[in-house]
Amino acid sequence: MSDSHNPVIVEVVRGSIVESRHEGSYAVMASDASLIASAGDIDRPVYPRSAVKAFQAMAVFENGAADTYNFTPEEIALMCSSHAGEPRHVAVARGMLTKLGLGPDAYECGTHWPTREEAAYDLARAGEEPGPIHNNCSGKHAGMLALALTLGADTHGYIAADHPVQRAVASVLGEVCDCDMLTAPRAIDGCSVPTWALPLRNIALGFARLASGASLSDARRDAARRIIEAVRAHPFMVAGTGRFCTALMEKVPRAFVKTGAEGVYCAAVPHAGLGVALKCDDGASRAAEAAIAAVLAGLDVWSPAERDVLASLARSPLFNRNHFEVGEVHAVAVN
Amino acid sequence: MSDSHNPVIVEVVRGSIVESRHEGSYAVMASDASLIASAGDIDRPVYPRSAVKAFQAMAVFENGAADTYNFTPEEIALMCSSHAGEPRHVAVARGMLTKLGLGPDAYECGTHWPTREEAAYDLARAGEEPGPIHNNCSGKHAGMLALALTLGADTHGYIAADHPVQRAVASVLGEVCDCDMLTAPRAIDGCSVPTWALPLRNIALGFARLASGASLSDARRDAARRIIEAVRAHPFMVAGTGRFCTALMEKVPRAFVKTGAEGVYCAAVPHAGLGVALKCDDGASRAAEAAIAAVLAGLDVWSPAERDVLASLARSPLFNRNHFEVGEVHAVAVN
């Protein structure tokens, strides 16, 4: 990371003063690779983490796995999801495994309690323990298992960087984002698949191509369209009750957004052919949420009603343990 | 907050590159108000939040409440605590209320699930719901209720800034930290009591005085000694299983540390008469933890074994959902 500081993009106010602040950078790209807007350093490599699940899902389409297993739009949305482990998410993931003829022991994503606390407490009340099916990435991993089966590869070890599944994912990412994946820094994600660090400029380009289909093969253009339609139809599957991705897409169905760990947020604006990639330097989700809403609101591609909703999502009140409003988190105008 | 940036104090590494980074500032003070070390801006006001619970507890001593109710060292440690809601924490808080002749409905701190996840799941498994007794501040609030009773004030409304309890707390903070509390920005904390923003320089001075007793009245010097002895004897009560405050004080008993929300960490070094106050600008606890360990390790007041332990706490590995080590969080040398 360079010594230069990115601008403050979000402030946290308590009482009359700023209590905390978040720096970051973002790029808004058109699918012809022209830069529409930006702030901060957009050329250093950033791990997009779960924000590029749509591209990981694209690999499942072009190899025919999505059709072989007749994945429904709800299942496709779950492939692109960091879900909260609510009962409906788990049921859809389970249905995908059933189609594959596999059990949850095929998963190599690891286990954690549902990220929605109420779902976790319900599980505990029922005397149950979480399994990999509750992992927020279980839909993505079901897609990867489908891809392994379709490729005739061993399902065991599908998370390794040199497995045909991850090679297919790397191929999609490299071509859609116009990056050399052999030189991109590679690390291991929370769910144990590879994550490659790419410049925000390139990630945003990938989302612009997802939005427009431009520069994509016919198969990928079709996959992009089906992914966006699936997520638009089932925004609950992408995150969950009260989650920012779900709330934003429910309120502004013309936007496609996806969060990633460590303060990443990406977006596609299909009707305008634009892509956005944003990283909060310190990795804070609260800041990435406010900032992506503000960046989207600043684009001249919305109806007044849509813009008002996006602008309102760029500010959220802070409540304490007694539900007193004690401050707020708000995006800061950068440009 | 000024436009100037504080230095990067902590980096989060994944694979071969820095994934996220945290900026911040700190002050190390002696009790004669001399500045021993610092980084960044230490003169802008910072809400210390729960990091100054020892000063809030001091008000309970000087009014005689701690003796009237014969609070034990374990109870005194819980007054200074942001506890994890584990059964022993809850039992001690309940015992304090019993001494006061009050029930949990006297609490005005609000309710949340135990912050230690396992304790929360155990509560759910038992078919129970959390109450204010599980609030991480329930020990502090028991002390405040004791103070209200001792002052002959109404226990109802003890969280308000103009209640005699909070006036007594403000008086301690102002005198110990050498600040004018009438002009200090004031906001509402997570548990609904006031939190006043003070410069890190002054907060660190307060901790140096807590450490040394210098410039304190006899009553406060005695309270400071008893608070430090109580916390030293019961570091578990101050936080909980696996928590950073508890772990650090168990491993380095000559250090006194306390975290506060939004990236604050404070420390007192009684044997050297030093105080430390640190704020991570973005409010991240993971960064404040690594940084306070590094700042303490950098002080020339430890045995080689203590310094090694502190230095080791300034770095922590990152594990993913499969318990693979995928990176680390580490403090960055600033001076």
XYZ file of N, CA, C and O in Angstrom, chain A residues 84-194:
444
model
N -27.216 -14.460 5.152
C -27.212 -14.298 6.608
C -27.515 -15.590 7.349
O -27.629 -15.582 8.571
N -27.658 -16.701 6.613
C -27.909 -17.980 7.279
C -29.322 -18.125 7.798
O -29.578 -18.917 8.716
N -30.264 -17.370 7.212
C -31.663 -17.488 7.618
C -32.247 -18.777 7.017
O -31.709 -19.325 6.045
N -33.357 -19.258 7.582
C -33.889 -20.559 7.146
C -34.077 -20.674 5.629
O -33.766 -21.726 5.047
N -34.575 -19.622 4.977
C -34.801 -19.727 3.539
C -33.473 -19.870 2.776
O -33.386 -20.597 1.786
N -32.430 -19.161 3.229
C -31.115 -19.312 2.587
C -30.621 -20.750 2.699
O -30.111 -21.336 1.734
N -30.755 -21.287 3.890
C -30.256 -22.637 4.139
C -31.050 -23.652 3.320
O -30.482 -24.587 2.743
N -32.357 -23.437 3.234
C -33.199 -24.373 2.477
C -32.814 -24.362 0.991
O -32.762 -25.422 0.344
N -32.552 -23.197 0.447
C -32.194 -23.120 -0.973
C -30.826 -23.766 -1.215
O -30.636 -24.506 -2.187
N -29.884 -23.542 -0.312
C -28.571 -24.182 -0.456
C -28.716 -25.701 -0.385
O -28.084 -26.446 -1.159
N -29.556 -26.155 0.523
C -29.769 -27.594 0.669
C -30.370 -28.184 -0.607
O -29.973 -29.269 -1.060
N -31.302 -27.445 -1.206
C -31.916 -27.907 -2.452
C -30.903 -28.009 -3.583
O -30.969 -28.923 -4.429
N -29.951 -27.085 -3.617
C -28.904 -27.147 -4.651
C -28.060 -28.406 -4.474
O -27.755 -29.107 -5.440
N -27.690 -28.694 -3.223
C -26.887 -29.905 -2.969
C -27.657 -31.158 -3.379
O -27.076 -32.099 -3.939
N -28.948 -31.166 -3.095
C -29.769 -32.323 -3.469
C -29.726 -32.546 -4.976
O -29.586 -33.680 -5.459
N -29.835 -31.441 -5.741
C -29.740 -31.565 -7.197
C -28.410 -32.168 -7.627
O -28.315 -32.843 -8.645
N -27.352 -31.868 -6.856
C -26.018 -32.362 -7.205
C -25.798 -33.791 -6.717
O -24.776 -34.406 -7.059
N -26.719 -34.289 -5.898
C -26.521 -35.618 -5.313
C -25.436 -35.624 -4.244
O -24.804 -36.648 -3.992
N -25.214 -34.461 -3.630
C -24.158 -34.339 -2.613
C -24.768 -33.967 -1.268
O -25.874 -33.421 -1.198
N -24.048 -34.229 -0.222
C -24.447 -33.804 1.114
C -23.568 -32.654 1.570
O -22.577 -32.306 0.901
N -23.910 -32.051 2.717
C -23.133 -30.909 3.220
C -21.666 -31.240 3.478
O -20.838 -30.327 3.552
N -21.338 -32.544 3.584
C -19.928 -32.878 3.811
C -19.073 -32.630 2.568
O -17.843 -32.655 2.644
N -19.712 -32.373 1.441
C -18.942 -32.007 0.242
C -18.398 -30.579 0.323
O -17.449 -30.225 -0.376
N -19.009 -29.796 1.185
C -18.588 -28.396 1.324
C -17.191 -28.301 1.915
O -16.869 -28.983 2.889
N -16.384 -27.393 1.390
C -15.061 -27.118 1.949
C -14.940 -25.649 2.363
O -13.851 -25.080 2.350
N -16.077 -25.040 2.687
C -16.084 -23.603 3.003
C -15.892 -23.321 4.484
O -15.678 -22.173 4.874
N -15.977 -24.364 5.317
C -15.890 -24.122 6.753
C -17.236 -23.712 7.328
O -18.187 -23.433 6.591
N -17.268 -23.664 8.638
C -18.537 -23.483 9.357
C -18.496 -22.210 10.188
O -17.459 -21.866 10.757
N -19.599 -21.522 10.226
C -19.772 -20.465 11.237
C -21.257 -20.323 11.540
O -22.101 -20.754 10.754
N -21.565 -19.741 12.661
C -22.953 -19.484 13.029
C -23.562 -18.516 12.017
O -22.854 -17.678 11.443
N -24.875 -18.597 11.795
C -25.522 -17.632 10.898
C -25.136 -16.203 11.280
O -25.100 -15.866 12.473
N -24.864 -15.382 10.284
C -24.443 -14.014 10.604
C -25.614 -13.168 11.085
O -25.404 -12.165 11.760
N -26.839 -13.545 10.741
C -27.979 -12.853 11.355
C -28.159 -13.430 12.759
O -28.427 -14.620 12.933
N -28.000 -12.536 13.770
C -27.993 -13.016 15.150
C -29.268 -13.777 15.494
O -29.214 -14.824 16.142
N -30.407 -13.272 15.067
C -31.673 -13.928 15.410
C -31.692 -15.359 14.856
O -32.209 -16.275 15.498
N -31.133 -15.548 13.655
C -31.094 -16.895 13.080
C -30.169 -17.790 13.900
O -30.441 -18.984 14.091
N -29.073 -17.222 14.387
C -28.144 -17.996 15.212
C -28.807 -18.394 16.533
O -28.706 -19.545 16.968
N -29.510 -17.441 17.174
C -30.157 -17.764 18.452
C -31.272 -18.793 18.242
O -31.470 -19.672 19.086
N -31.990 -18.688 17.124
C -33.034 -19.689 16.841
C -32.418 -21.081 16.703
O -32.983 -22.068 17.179
N -31.278 -21.141 16.046
C -30.591 -22.428 15.882
C -30.199 -22.992 17.255
O -30.398 -24.182 17.535
N -29.653 -22.118 18.099
C -29.248 -22.560 19.443
C -30.467 -22.998 20.251
O -30.426 -24.016 20.953
N -31.563 -22.226 20.156
C -32.782 -22.581 20.897
C -33.286 -23.962 20.491
O -33.846 -24.687 21.302
N -33.098 -24.290 19.203
C -33.554 -25.593 18.702
C -32.562 -26.695 19.051
O -32.751 -27.841 18.650
N -31.514 -26.347 19.776
C -30.543 -27.354 20.177
C -29.635 -27.797 19.042
O -28.995 -28.844 19.120
N -29.565 -26.988 17.996
C -28.742 -27.359 16.839
C -27.416 -26.614 16.849
O -27.241 -25.618 17.542
N -26.499 -27.127 16.033
C -25.202 -26.485 15.819
C -25.114 -26.089 14.344
O -25.722 -26.737 13.494
N -24.364 -25.041 14.026
C -24.238 -24.677 12.614
C -23.355 -25.661 11.861
O -22.515 -26.342 12.452
N -23.557 -25.736 10.567
C -22.705 -26.525 9.684
C -22.271 -25.660 8.521
O -22.604 -24.466 8.464
N -21.538 -26.223 7.568
C -21.100 -25.427 6.416
C -22.269 -24.879 5.597
O -22.108 -23.879 4.904
N -23.439 -25.506 5.701
C -24.609 -24.993 4.972
C -24.986 -23.596 5.459
O -25.593 -22.815 4.728
N -24.640 -23.268 6.718
C -24.929 -21.936 7.259
C -23.864 -20.915 6.898
O -24.062 -19.712 7.116
N -22.737 -21.379 6.379
C -21.685 -20.450 5.944
C -22.289 -19.481 4.930
O -23.026 -19.899 4.021
N -21.969 -18.213 5.079
C -22.563 -17.200 4.186
C -22.258 -17.449 2.712
O -22.925 -16.915 1.840
N -21.250 -18.262 2.437
C -20.842 -18.569 1.058
C -21.408 -19.898 0.564
O -20.969 -20.396 -0.481
N -22.364 -20.510 1.263
C -22.757 -21.875 0.891
C -23.414 -21.940 -0.487
O -23.317 -22.975 -1.166
N -24.055 -20.872 -0.930
C -24.632 -20.876 -2.279
C -23.543 -20.849 -3.341
O -23.600 -21.591 -4.333
N -22.538 -20.032 -3.123
C -21.411 -19.963 -4.055
C -20.715 -21.314 -4.148
O -20.372 -21.781 -5.246
N -20.535 -21.944 -3.004
C -19.835 -23.230 -2.998
C -20.679 -24.328 -3.636
O -20.125 -25.247 -4.251
N -21.998 -24.235 -3.539
C -22.845 -25.196 -4.256
C -22.632 -25.042 -5.764
O -22.534 -26.037 -6.497
N -22.533 -23.795 -6.217
C -22.245 -23.558 -7.639
C -20.895 -24.110 -8.038
O -20.734 -24.703 -9.115
N -19.903 -23.937 -7.183
C -18.564 -24.448 -7.492
C -18.549 -25.976 -7.543
O -17.856 -26.569 -8.376
N -19.320 -26.599 -6.663
C -19.423 -28.073 -6.702
C -20.111 -28.517 -7.997
O -19.706 -29.519 -8.612
N -21.128 -27.773 -8.427
C -21.792 -28.090 -9.700
C -20.802 -27.979 -10.855
O -20.792 -28.813 -11.781
N -19.971 -26.965 -10.793
C -18.968 -26.775 -11.840
C -17.957 -27.918 -11.840
O -17.586 -28.442 -12.908
N -17.522 -28.331 -10.656
C -16.577 -29.458 -10.569
C -17.173 -30.707 -11.214
O -16.505 -31.390 -12.013
N -18.429 -31.004 -10.895
C -19.085 -32.193 -11.466
C -19.198 -32.066 -12.982
O -18.940 -33.028 -13.723
N -19.566 -30.880 -13.457
C -19.742 -30.673 -14.899
C -18.419 -30.805 -15.647
O -18.372 -31.298 -16.775
N -17.348 -30.364 -14.995
C -16.019 -30.454 -15.622
C -15.445 -31.865 -15.513
O -14.367 -32.135 -16.053
N -16.149 -32.749 -14.793
C -15.620 -34.103 -14.583
C -14.430 -34.120 -13.647
O -13.623 -35.057 -13.653
N -14.316 -33.078 -12.825
C -13.191 -32.991 -11.882
C -13.599 -33.571 -10.529
O -14.781 -33.694 -10.222
N -12.602 -33.882 -9.754
C -12.847 -34.347 -8.391
C -13.510 -33.205 -7.608
O -13.040 -32.069 -7.664
N -14.591 -33.517 -6.904
C -15.171 -32.448 -6.073
C -14.292 -32.177 -4.853
O -14.278 -31.056 -4.335
N -13.547 -33.177 -4.420
C -12.657 -32.972 -3.287
C -11.537 -32.019 -3.694
O -10.909 -32.188 -4.736
N -11.293 -31.018 -2.902
C -10.210 -30.081 -3.190
C -10.578 -28.972 -4.158
O -9.690 -28.272 -4.667
N -11.902 -28.750 -4.373
C -12.323 -27.732 -5.360
C -11.957 -26.314 -4.939
O -12.071 -25.386 -5.748
N -11.522 -26.132 -3.698
C -11.174 -24.787 -3.224
C -9.736 -24.393 -3.562
O -9.367 -23.223 -3.413
N -8.931 -25.343 -4.031
C -7.509 -25.058 -4.281
C -7.325 -24.233 -5.556
O -8.054 -24.405 -6.538
N -6.323 -23.370 -5.526
C -6.105 -22.455 -6.654
C -5.816 -23.200 -7.951
O -6.112 -22.690 -9.043
N -5.240 -24.401 -7.863
C -4.908 -25.120 -9.097
C -5.979 -26.137 -9.500
O -5.789 -26.897 -10.443
N -7.111 -26.138 -8.795
C -8.225 -27.014 -9.183
C -8.926 -26.406 -10.412
O -8.983 -25.180 -10.537
N -9.455 -27.256 -11.310
C -10.120 -26.709 -12.507
C -11.219 -25.694 -12.186
O -11.438 -24.754 -12.971
N -11.908 -25.846 -11.067
C -12.956 -24.879 -10.708
C -12.359 -23.487 -10.510
O -12.861 -22.495 -11.055
N -11.290 -23.403 -9.736
C -10.714 -22.085 -9.454
C -9.961 -21.541 -10.672
O -9.869 -20.319 -10.846
N -9.446 -22.436 -11.500
C -8.847 -21.971 -12.763
C -9.911 -21.340 -13.654
O -9.661 -20.330 -14.325
N -11.095 -21.932 -13.660
C -12.179 -21.361 -14.472
C -12.597 -19.995 -13.926
O -12.856 -19.056 -14.686
N -12.639 -19.886 -12.600
C -12.982 -18.596 -11.987
C -11.924 -17.550 -12.333
O -12.244 -16.406 -12.694
N -10.659 -17.941 -12.234
C -9.579 -16.997 -12.539
C -9.665 -16.544 -13.996
O -9.422 -15.372 -14.314
N -10.034 -17.464 -14.871
C -10.147 -17.116 -16.289
C -11.236 -16.060 -16.499
O -11.035 -15.076 -17.225
N -12.382 -16.245 -15.858
C -13.457 -15.249 -15.981
C -12.991 -13.902 -15.435
O -13.129 -12.861 -16.083
N -12.423 -13.915 -14.226
C -12.001 -12.656 -13.599
C -10.984 -11.924 -14.462
O -11.075 -10.708 -14.652
N -10.001 -12.667 -14.966
C -8.951 -12.050 -15.762
C -9.487 -11.407 -17.025
O -9.114 -10.281 -17.372
N -10.389 -12.131 -17.694
C -10.898 -11.601 -18.964
C -11.917 -10.486 -18.751
O -11.893 -9.466 -19.450
N -12.806 -10.647 -17.766
C -13.844 -9.633 -17.559
C -13.232 -8.346 -17.002
O -13.645 -7.245 -17.370
N -12.236 -8.495 -16.127
C -11.621 -7.312 -15.507
C -10.356 -6.868 -16.239
O -9.708 -5.908 -15.819
N -10.013 -7.578 -17.299
C -8.858 -7.207 -18.118
C -7.576 -7.158 -17.276
O -6.841 -6.161 -17.282
N -7.329 -8.251 -16.566
C -6.161 -8.328 -15.681
C -5.362 -9.591 -15.972
O -5.924 -10.612 -16.363
N -4.063 -9.507 -15.724
C -3.198 -10.687 -15.808
C -3.253 -11.411 -14.468
O -2.666 -10.963 -13.478
N -3.947 -12.528 -14.443
C -4.159 -13.215 -13.166
C -2.896 -13.906 -12.664
O -2.817 -14.261 -11.484
N -1.923 -14.095 -13.537
C -0.697 -14.767 -13.099
C 0.154 -13.851 -12.220
O 0.924 -14.313 -11.390
N 0.018 -12.560 -12.427
C 0.816 -11.621 -11.625
C 0.006 -10.974 -10.503
O 0.567 -10.283 -9.658
N -1.304 -11.187 -10.497
C -2.129 -10.589 -9.433
C -1.811 -11.262 -8.097
O -1.740 -12.488 -8.027
N -1.635 -10.461 -7.023
C -1.435 -11.073 -5.703
C -2.617 -11.989 -5.372
O -3.766 -11.629 -5.624
N -2.311 -13.164 -4.843
C -3.361 -14.130 -4.543
C -3.301 -14.504 -3.069
O -2.207 -14.719 -2.530
N -4.440 -14.572 -2.441
C -4.513 -14.974 -1.030
C -5.702 -15.902 -0.860
O -6.393 -16.228 -1.821
N -5.916 -16.325 0.371
C -7.003 -17.259 0.674
C -8.131 -16.493 1.355
O -7.903 -15.734 2.296
N -9.342 -16.697 0.842
C -10.507 -15.983 1.357
C -11.032 -16.659 2.624
O -10.575 -17.740 3.010
N -12.009 -16.011 3.249
C -12.605 -16.546 4.465
C -13.158 -17.954 4.289
O -13.092 -18.782 5.195
N -13.683 -18.236 3.084
C -14.285 -19.545 2.812
C -13.298 -20.468 2.106
O -13.686 -21.504 1.570
N -12.027 -20.073 2.074
C -10.899 -20.903 1.641
C -10.651 -20.975 0.134
O -9.680 -21.600 -0.296
N -11.481 -20.329 -0.693
C -11.157 -20.251 -2.122
C -10.167 -19.105 -2.334
O -9.981 -18.263 -1.458
N -9.496 -19.070 -3.501
C -8.563 -17.963 -3.734
C -9.294 -16.627 -3.892
O -10.428 -16.580 -4.367
